[in-house]
PDB file of C-alpha atoms and ligand atoms in Angstrom:
ATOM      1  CA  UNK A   1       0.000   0.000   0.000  1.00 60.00           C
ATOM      2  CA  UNK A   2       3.224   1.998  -0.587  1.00 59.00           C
ATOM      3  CA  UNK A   3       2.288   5.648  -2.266  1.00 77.00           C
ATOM      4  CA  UNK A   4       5.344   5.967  -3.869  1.00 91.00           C
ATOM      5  CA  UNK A   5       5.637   3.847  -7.343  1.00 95.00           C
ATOM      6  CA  UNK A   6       8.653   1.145  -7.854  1.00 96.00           C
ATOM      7  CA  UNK A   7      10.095   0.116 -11.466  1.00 97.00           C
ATOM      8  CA  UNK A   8       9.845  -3.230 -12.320  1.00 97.00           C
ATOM      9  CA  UNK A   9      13.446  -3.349 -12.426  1.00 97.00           C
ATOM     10  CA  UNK A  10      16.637  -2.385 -10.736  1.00 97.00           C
ATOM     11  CA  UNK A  11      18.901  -0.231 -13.291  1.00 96.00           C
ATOM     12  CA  UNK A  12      21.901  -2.257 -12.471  1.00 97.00           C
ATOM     13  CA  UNK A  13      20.712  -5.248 -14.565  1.00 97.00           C
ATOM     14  CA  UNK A  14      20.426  -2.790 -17.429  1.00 98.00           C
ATOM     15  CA  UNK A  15      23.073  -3.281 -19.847  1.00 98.00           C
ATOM     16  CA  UNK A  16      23.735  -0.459 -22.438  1.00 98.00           C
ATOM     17  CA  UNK A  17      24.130  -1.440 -25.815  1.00 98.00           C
ATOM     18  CA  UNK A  18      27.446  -1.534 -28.123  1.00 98.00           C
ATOM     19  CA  UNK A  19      29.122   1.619 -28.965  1.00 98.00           C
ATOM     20  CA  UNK A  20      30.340  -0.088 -31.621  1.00 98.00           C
ATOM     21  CA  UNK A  21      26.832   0.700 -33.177  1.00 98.00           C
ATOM     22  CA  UNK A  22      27.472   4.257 -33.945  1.00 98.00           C
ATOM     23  CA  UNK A  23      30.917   3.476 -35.794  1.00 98.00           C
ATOM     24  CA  UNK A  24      28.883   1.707 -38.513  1.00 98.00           C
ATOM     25  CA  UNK A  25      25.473   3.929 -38.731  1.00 99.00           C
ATOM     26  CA  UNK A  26      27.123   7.031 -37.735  1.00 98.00           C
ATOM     27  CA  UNK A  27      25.478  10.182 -36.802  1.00 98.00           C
ATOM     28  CA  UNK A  28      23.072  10.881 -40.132  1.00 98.00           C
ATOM     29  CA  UNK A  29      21.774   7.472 -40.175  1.00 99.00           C
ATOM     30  CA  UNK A  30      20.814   7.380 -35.583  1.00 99.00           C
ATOM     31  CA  UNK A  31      19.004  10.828 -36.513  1.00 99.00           C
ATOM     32  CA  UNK A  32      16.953   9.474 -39.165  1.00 98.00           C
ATOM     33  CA  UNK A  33      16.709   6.321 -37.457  1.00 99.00           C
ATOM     34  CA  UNK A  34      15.126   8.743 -34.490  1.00 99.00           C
ATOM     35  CA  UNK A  35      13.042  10.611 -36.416  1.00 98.00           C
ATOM     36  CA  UNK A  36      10.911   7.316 -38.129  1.00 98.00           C
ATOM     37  CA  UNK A  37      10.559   6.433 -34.309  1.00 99.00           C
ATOM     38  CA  UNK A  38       9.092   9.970 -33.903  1.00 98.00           C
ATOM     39  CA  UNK A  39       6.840   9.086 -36.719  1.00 98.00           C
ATOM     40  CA  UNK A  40       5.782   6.408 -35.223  1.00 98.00           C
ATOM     41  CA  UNK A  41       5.054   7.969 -32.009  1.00 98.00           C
ATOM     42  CA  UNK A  42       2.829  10.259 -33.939  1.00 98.00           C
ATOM     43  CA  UNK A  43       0.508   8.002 -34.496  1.00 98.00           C
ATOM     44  CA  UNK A  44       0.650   6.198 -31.801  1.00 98.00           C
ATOM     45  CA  UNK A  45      -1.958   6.013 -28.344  1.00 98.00           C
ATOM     46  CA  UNK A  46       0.724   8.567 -26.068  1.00 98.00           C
ATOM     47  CA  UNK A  47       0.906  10.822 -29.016  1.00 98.00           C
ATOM     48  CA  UNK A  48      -0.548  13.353 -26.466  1.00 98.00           C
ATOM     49  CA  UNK A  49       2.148  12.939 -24.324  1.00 98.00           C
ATOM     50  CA  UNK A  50       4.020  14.848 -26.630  1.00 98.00           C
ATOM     51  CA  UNK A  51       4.465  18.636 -27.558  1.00 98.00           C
ATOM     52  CA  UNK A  52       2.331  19.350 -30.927  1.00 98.00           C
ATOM     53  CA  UNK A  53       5.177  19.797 -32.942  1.00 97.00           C
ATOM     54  CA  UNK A  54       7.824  16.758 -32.393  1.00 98.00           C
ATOM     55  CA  UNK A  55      10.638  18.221 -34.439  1.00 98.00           C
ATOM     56  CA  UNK A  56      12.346  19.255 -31.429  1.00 98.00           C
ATOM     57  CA  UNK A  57      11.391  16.556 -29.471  1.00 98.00           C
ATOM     58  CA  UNK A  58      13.158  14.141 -32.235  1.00 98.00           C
ATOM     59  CA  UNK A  59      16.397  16.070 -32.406  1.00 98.00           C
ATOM     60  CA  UNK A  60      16.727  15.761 -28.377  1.00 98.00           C
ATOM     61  CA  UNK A  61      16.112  11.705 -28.271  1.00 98.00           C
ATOM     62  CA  UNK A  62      18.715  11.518 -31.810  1.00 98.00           C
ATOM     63  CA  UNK A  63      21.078  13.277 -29.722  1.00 98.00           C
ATOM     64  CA  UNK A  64      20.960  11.642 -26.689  1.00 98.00           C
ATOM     65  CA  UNK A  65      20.801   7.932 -28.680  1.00 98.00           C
ATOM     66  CA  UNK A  66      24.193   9.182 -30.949  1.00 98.00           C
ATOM     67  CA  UNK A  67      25.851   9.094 -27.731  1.00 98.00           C
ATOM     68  CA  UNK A  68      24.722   6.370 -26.099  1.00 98.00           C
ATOM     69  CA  UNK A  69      25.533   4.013 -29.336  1.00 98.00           C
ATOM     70  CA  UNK A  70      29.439   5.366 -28.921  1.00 98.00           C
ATOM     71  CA  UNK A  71      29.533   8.950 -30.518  1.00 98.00           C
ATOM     72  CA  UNK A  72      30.303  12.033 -28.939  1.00 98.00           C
ATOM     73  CA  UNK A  73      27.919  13.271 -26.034  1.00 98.00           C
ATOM     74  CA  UNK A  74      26.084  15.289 -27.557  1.00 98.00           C
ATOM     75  CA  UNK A  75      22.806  15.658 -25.354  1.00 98.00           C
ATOM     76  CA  UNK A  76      25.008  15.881 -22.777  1.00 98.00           C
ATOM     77  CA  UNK A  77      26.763  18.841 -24.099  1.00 98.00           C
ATOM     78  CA  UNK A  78      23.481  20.615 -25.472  1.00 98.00           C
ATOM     79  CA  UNK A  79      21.110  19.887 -22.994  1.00 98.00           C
ATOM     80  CA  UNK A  80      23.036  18.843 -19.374  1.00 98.00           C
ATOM     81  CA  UNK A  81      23.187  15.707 -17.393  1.00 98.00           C
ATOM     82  CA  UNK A  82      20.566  13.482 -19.245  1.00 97.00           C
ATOM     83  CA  UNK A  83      19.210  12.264 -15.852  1.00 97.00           C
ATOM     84  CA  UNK A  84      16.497  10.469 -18.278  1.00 98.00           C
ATOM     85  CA  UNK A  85      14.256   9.080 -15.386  1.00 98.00           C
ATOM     86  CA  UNK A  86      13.862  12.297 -13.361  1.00 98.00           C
ATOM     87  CA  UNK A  87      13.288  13.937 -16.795  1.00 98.00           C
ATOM     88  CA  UNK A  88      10.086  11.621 -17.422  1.00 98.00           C
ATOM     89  CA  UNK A  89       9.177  11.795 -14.126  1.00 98.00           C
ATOM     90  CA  UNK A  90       6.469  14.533 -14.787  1.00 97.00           C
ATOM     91  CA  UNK A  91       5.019  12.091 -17.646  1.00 98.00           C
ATOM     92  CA  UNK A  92       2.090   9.612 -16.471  1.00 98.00           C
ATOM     93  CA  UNK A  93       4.417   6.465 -18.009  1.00 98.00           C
ATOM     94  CA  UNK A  94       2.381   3.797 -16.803  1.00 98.00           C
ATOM     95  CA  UNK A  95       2.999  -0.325 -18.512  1.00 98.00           C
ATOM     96  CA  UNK A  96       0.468   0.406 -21.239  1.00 98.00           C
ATOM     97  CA  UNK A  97       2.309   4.031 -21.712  1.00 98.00           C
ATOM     98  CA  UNK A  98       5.712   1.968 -21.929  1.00 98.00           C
ATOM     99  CA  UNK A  99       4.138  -1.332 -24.017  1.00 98.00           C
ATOM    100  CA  UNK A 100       3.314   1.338 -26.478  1.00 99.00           C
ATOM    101  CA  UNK A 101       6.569   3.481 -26.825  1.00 99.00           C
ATOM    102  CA  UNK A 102       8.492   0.062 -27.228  1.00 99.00           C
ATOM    103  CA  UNK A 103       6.238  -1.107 -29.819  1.00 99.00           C
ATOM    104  CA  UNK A 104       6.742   1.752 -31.544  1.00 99.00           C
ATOM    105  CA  UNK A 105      10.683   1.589 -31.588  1.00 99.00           C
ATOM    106  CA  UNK A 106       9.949  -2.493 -32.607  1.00 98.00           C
ATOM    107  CA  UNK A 107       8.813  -1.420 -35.876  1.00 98.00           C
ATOM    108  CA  UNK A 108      11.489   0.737 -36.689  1.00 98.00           C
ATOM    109  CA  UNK A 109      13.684  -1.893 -35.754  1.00 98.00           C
ATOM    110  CA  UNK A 110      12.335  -4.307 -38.014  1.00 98.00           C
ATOM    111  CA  UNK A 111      13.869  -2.931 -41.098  1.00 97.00           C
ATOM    112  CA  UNK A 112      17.084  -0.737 -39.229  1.00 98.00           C
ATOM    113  CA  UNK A 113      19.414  -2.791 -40.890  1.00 98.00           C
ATOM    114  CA  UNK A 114      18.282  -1.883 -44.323  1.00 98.00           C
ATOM    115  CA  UNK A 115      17.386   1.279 -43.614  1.00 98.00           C
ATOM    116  CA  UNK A 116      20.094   2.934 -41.281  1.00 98.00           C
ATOM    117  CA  UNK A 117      22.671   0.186 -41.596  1.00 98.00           C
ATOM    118  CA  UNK A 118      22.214  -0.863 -38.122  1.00 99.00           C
ATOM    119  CA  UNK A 119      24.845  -4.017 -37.567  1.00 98.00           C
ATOM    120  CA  UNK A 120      22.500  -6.876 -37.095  1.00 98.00           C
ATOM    121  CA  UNK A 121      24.795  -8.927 -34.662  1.00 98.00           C
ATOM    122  CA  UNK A 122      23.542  -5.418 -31.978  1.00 98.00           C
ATOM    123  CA  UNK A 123      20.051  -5.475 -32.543  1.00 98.00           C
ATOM    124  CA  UNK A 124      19.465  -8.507 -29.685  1.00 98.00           C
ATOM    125  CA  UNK A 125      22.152  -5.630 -27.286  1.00 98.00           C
ATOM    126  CA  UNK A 126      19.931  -2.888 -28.312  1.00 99.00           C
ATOM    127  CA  UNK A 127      16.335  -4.785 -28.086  1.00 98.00           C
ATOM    128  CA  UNK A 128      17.010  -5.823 -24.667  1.00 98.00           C
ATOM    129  CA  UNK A 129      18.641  -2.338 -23.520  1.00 98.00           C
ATOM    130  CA  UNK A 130      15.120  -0.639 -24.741  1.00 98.00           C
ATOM    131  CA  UNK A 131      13.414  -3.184 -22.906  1.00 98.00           C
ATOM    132  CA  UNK A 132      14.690  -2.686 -19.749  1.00 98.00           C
ATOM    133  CA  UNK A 133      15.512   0.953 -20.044  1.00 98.00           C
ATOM    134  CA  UNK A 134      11.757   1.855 -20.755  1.00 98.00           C
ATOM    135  CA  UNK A 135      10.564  -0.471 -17.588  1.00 98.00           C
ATOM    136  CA  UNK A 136      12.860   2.038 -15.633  1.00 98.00           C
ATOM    137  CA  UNK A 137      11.042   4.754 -16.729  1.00 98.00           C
ATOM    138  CA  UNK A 138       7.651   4.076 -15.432  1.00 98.00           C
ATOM    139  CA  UNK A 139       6.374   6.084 -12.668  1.00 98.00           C
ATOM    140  CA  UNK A 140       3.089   5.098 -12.092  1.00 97.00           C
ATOM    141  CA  UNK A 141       0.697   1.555 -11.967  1.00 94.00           C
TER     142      UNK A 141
HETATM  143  C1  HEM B 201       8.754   4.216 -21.502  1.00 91.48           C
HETATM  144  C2  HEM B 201       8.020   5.017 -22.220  1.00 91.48           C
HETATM  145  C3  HEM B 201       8.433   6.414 -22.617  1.00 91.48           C
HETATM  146  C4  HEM B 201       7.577   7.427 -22.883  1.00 91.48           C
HETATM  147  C5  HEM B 201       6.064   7.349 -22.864  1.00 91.48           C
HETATM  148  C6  HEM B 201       8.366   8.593 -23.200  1.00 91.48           C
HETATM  149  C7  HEM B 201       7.856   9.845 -23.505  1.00 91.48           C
HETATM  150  C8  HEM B 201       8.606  10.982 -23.631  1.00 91.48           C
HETATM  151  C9  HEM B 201       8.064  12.316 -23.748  1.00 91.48           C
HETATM  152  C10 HEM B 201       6.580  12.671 -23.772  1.00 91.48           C
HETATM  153  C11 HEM B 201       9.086  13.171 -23.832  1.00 91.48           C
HETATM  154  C12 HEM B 201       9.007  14.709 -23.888  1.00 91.48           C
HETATM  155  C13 HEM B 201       9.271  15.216 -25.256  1.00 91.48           C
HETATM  156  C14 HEM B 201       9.369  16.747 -25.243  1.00 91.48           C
HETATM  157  O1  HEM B 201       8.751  17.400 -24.378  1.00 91.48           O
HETATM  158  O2  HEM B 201      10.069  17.286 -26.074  1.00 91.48           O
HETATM  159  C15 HEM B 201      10.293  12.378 -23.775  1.00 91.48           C
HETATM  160  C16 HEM B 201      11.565  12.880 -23.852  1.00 91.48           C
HETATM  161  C17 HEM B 201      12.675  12.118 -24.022  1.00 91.48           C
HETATM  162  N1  HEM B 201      12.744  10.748 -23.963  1.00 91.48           N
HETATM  163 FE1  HEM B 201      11.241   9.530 -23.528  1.00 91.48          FE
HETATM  164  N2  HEM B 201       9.699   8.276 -23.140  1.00 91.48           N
HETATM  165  C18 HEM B 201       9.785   6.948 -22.782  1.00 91.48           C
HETATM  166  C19 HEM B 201      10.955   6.233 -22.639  1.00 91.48           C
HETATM  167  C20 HEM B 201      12.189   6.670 -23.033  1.00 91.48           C
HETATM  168  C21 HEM B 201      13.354   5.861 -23.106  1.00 91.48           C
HETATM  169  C22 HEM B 201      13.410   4.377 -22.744  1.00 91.48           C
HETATM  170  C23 HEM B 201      14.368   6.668 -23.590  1.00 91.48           C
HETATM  171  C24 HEM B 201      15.784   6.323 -23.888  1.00 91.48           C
HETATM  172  C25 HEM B 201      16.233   5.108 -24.067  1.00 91.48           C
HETATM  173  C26 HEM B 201      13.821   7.980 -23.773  1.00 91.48           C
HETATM  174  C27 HEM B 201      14.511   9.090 -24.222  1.00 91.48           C
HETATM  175  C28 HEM B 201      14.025  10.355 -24.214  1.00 91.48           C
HETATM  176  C29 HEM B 201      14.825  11.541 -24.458  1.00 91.48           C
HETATM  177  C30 HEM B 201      16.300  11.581 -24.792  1.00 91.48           C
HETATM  178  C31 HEM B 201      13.971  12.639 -24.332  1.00 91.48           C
HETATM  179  C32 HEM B 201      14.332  14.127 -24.457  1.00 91.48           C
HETATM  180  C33 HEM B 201      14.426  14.672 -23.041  1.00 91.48           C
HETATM  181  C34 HEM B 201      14.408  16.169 -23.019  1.00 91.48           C
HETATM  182  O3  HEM B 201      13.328  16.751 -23.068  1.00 91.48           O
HETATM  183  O4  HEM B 201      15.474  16.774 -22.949  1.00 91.48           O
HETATM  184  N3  HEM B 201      12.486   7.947 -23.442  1.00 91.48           N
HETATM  185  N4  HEM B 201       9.963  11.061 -23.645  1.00 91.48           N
END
């Protein structure tokens, strides 16, 4: 009967994925990679989640996703300390809300090889990374 909400999941078992993944896309091909997500989102059941235009919105998740597949830092260096939970604290991200946003990034996935050169031998890294990284930021049953 606790008040305050618990992930389903303790951070430390999250693994982040290869940074060998940006030496083969590369900046141009994460953003666009980033921005078909954002597409996605658009249409999706939390699209109201999101400011009405999600230009901005797209460039902020490309950034922080260049760095966190091994290039330079660059939400970091634009934005500050990513702090991504406390960020999406102030977003109702219940399971449904996080089922959804991961289904969304699935069907990019399904062709990110083709399209954006994403090394297959990371996508299993990368699925599981989302996976767990998403659980971590729910904040509410
Ligand atoms: C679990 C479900 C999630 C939902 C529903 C969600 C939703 C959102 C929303 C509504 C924003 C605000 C956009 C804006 O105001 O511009 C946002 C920002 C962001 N999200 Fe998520 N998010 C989720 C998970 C994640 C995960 C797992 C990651 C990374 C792996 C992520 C990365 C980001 C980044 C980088 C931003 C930009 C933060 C900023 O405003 O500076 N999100 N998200």
């Amino acid at each position: 009967m606790s008040p305050v909400f618990t992930p389903p999941i303790n951070p430390q078992q999250i693994v982040s994925p290869s940074r060998a993944i940006y030496e083969t896309m590369g900046e141009e091909n994460i953003t666009r990679m980033i921005e078909d997500f954002y597409a996605e989102l658009e249409q999706s059941s939390i699209r109201e989640m999101f400011p009405r235009d999600m230009k901005f919105s797209a460039q902020k998740s490309a950034a922080f996703f260049v760095g966190l597949l091994g290039g330079p830092p660059l939400y970091h260096q634009r934005y500050g300390n990513p702090m991504m939970r406390a960020r999406h604290l102030p977003l109702p991200i219940n399971r449904a809300a996080r089922d959804e946003w991961l289904a969304c990034f699935e069907r990019v996935l399904q062709h990110a090889t083709e399209r954006y050169q994403f090394p297959p031998e990371h996508l299993e890294g990368f699925r599981e990374f989302l996976s767990g990284f998403s659980l971590w930021m729910m904040n509410r049953d």
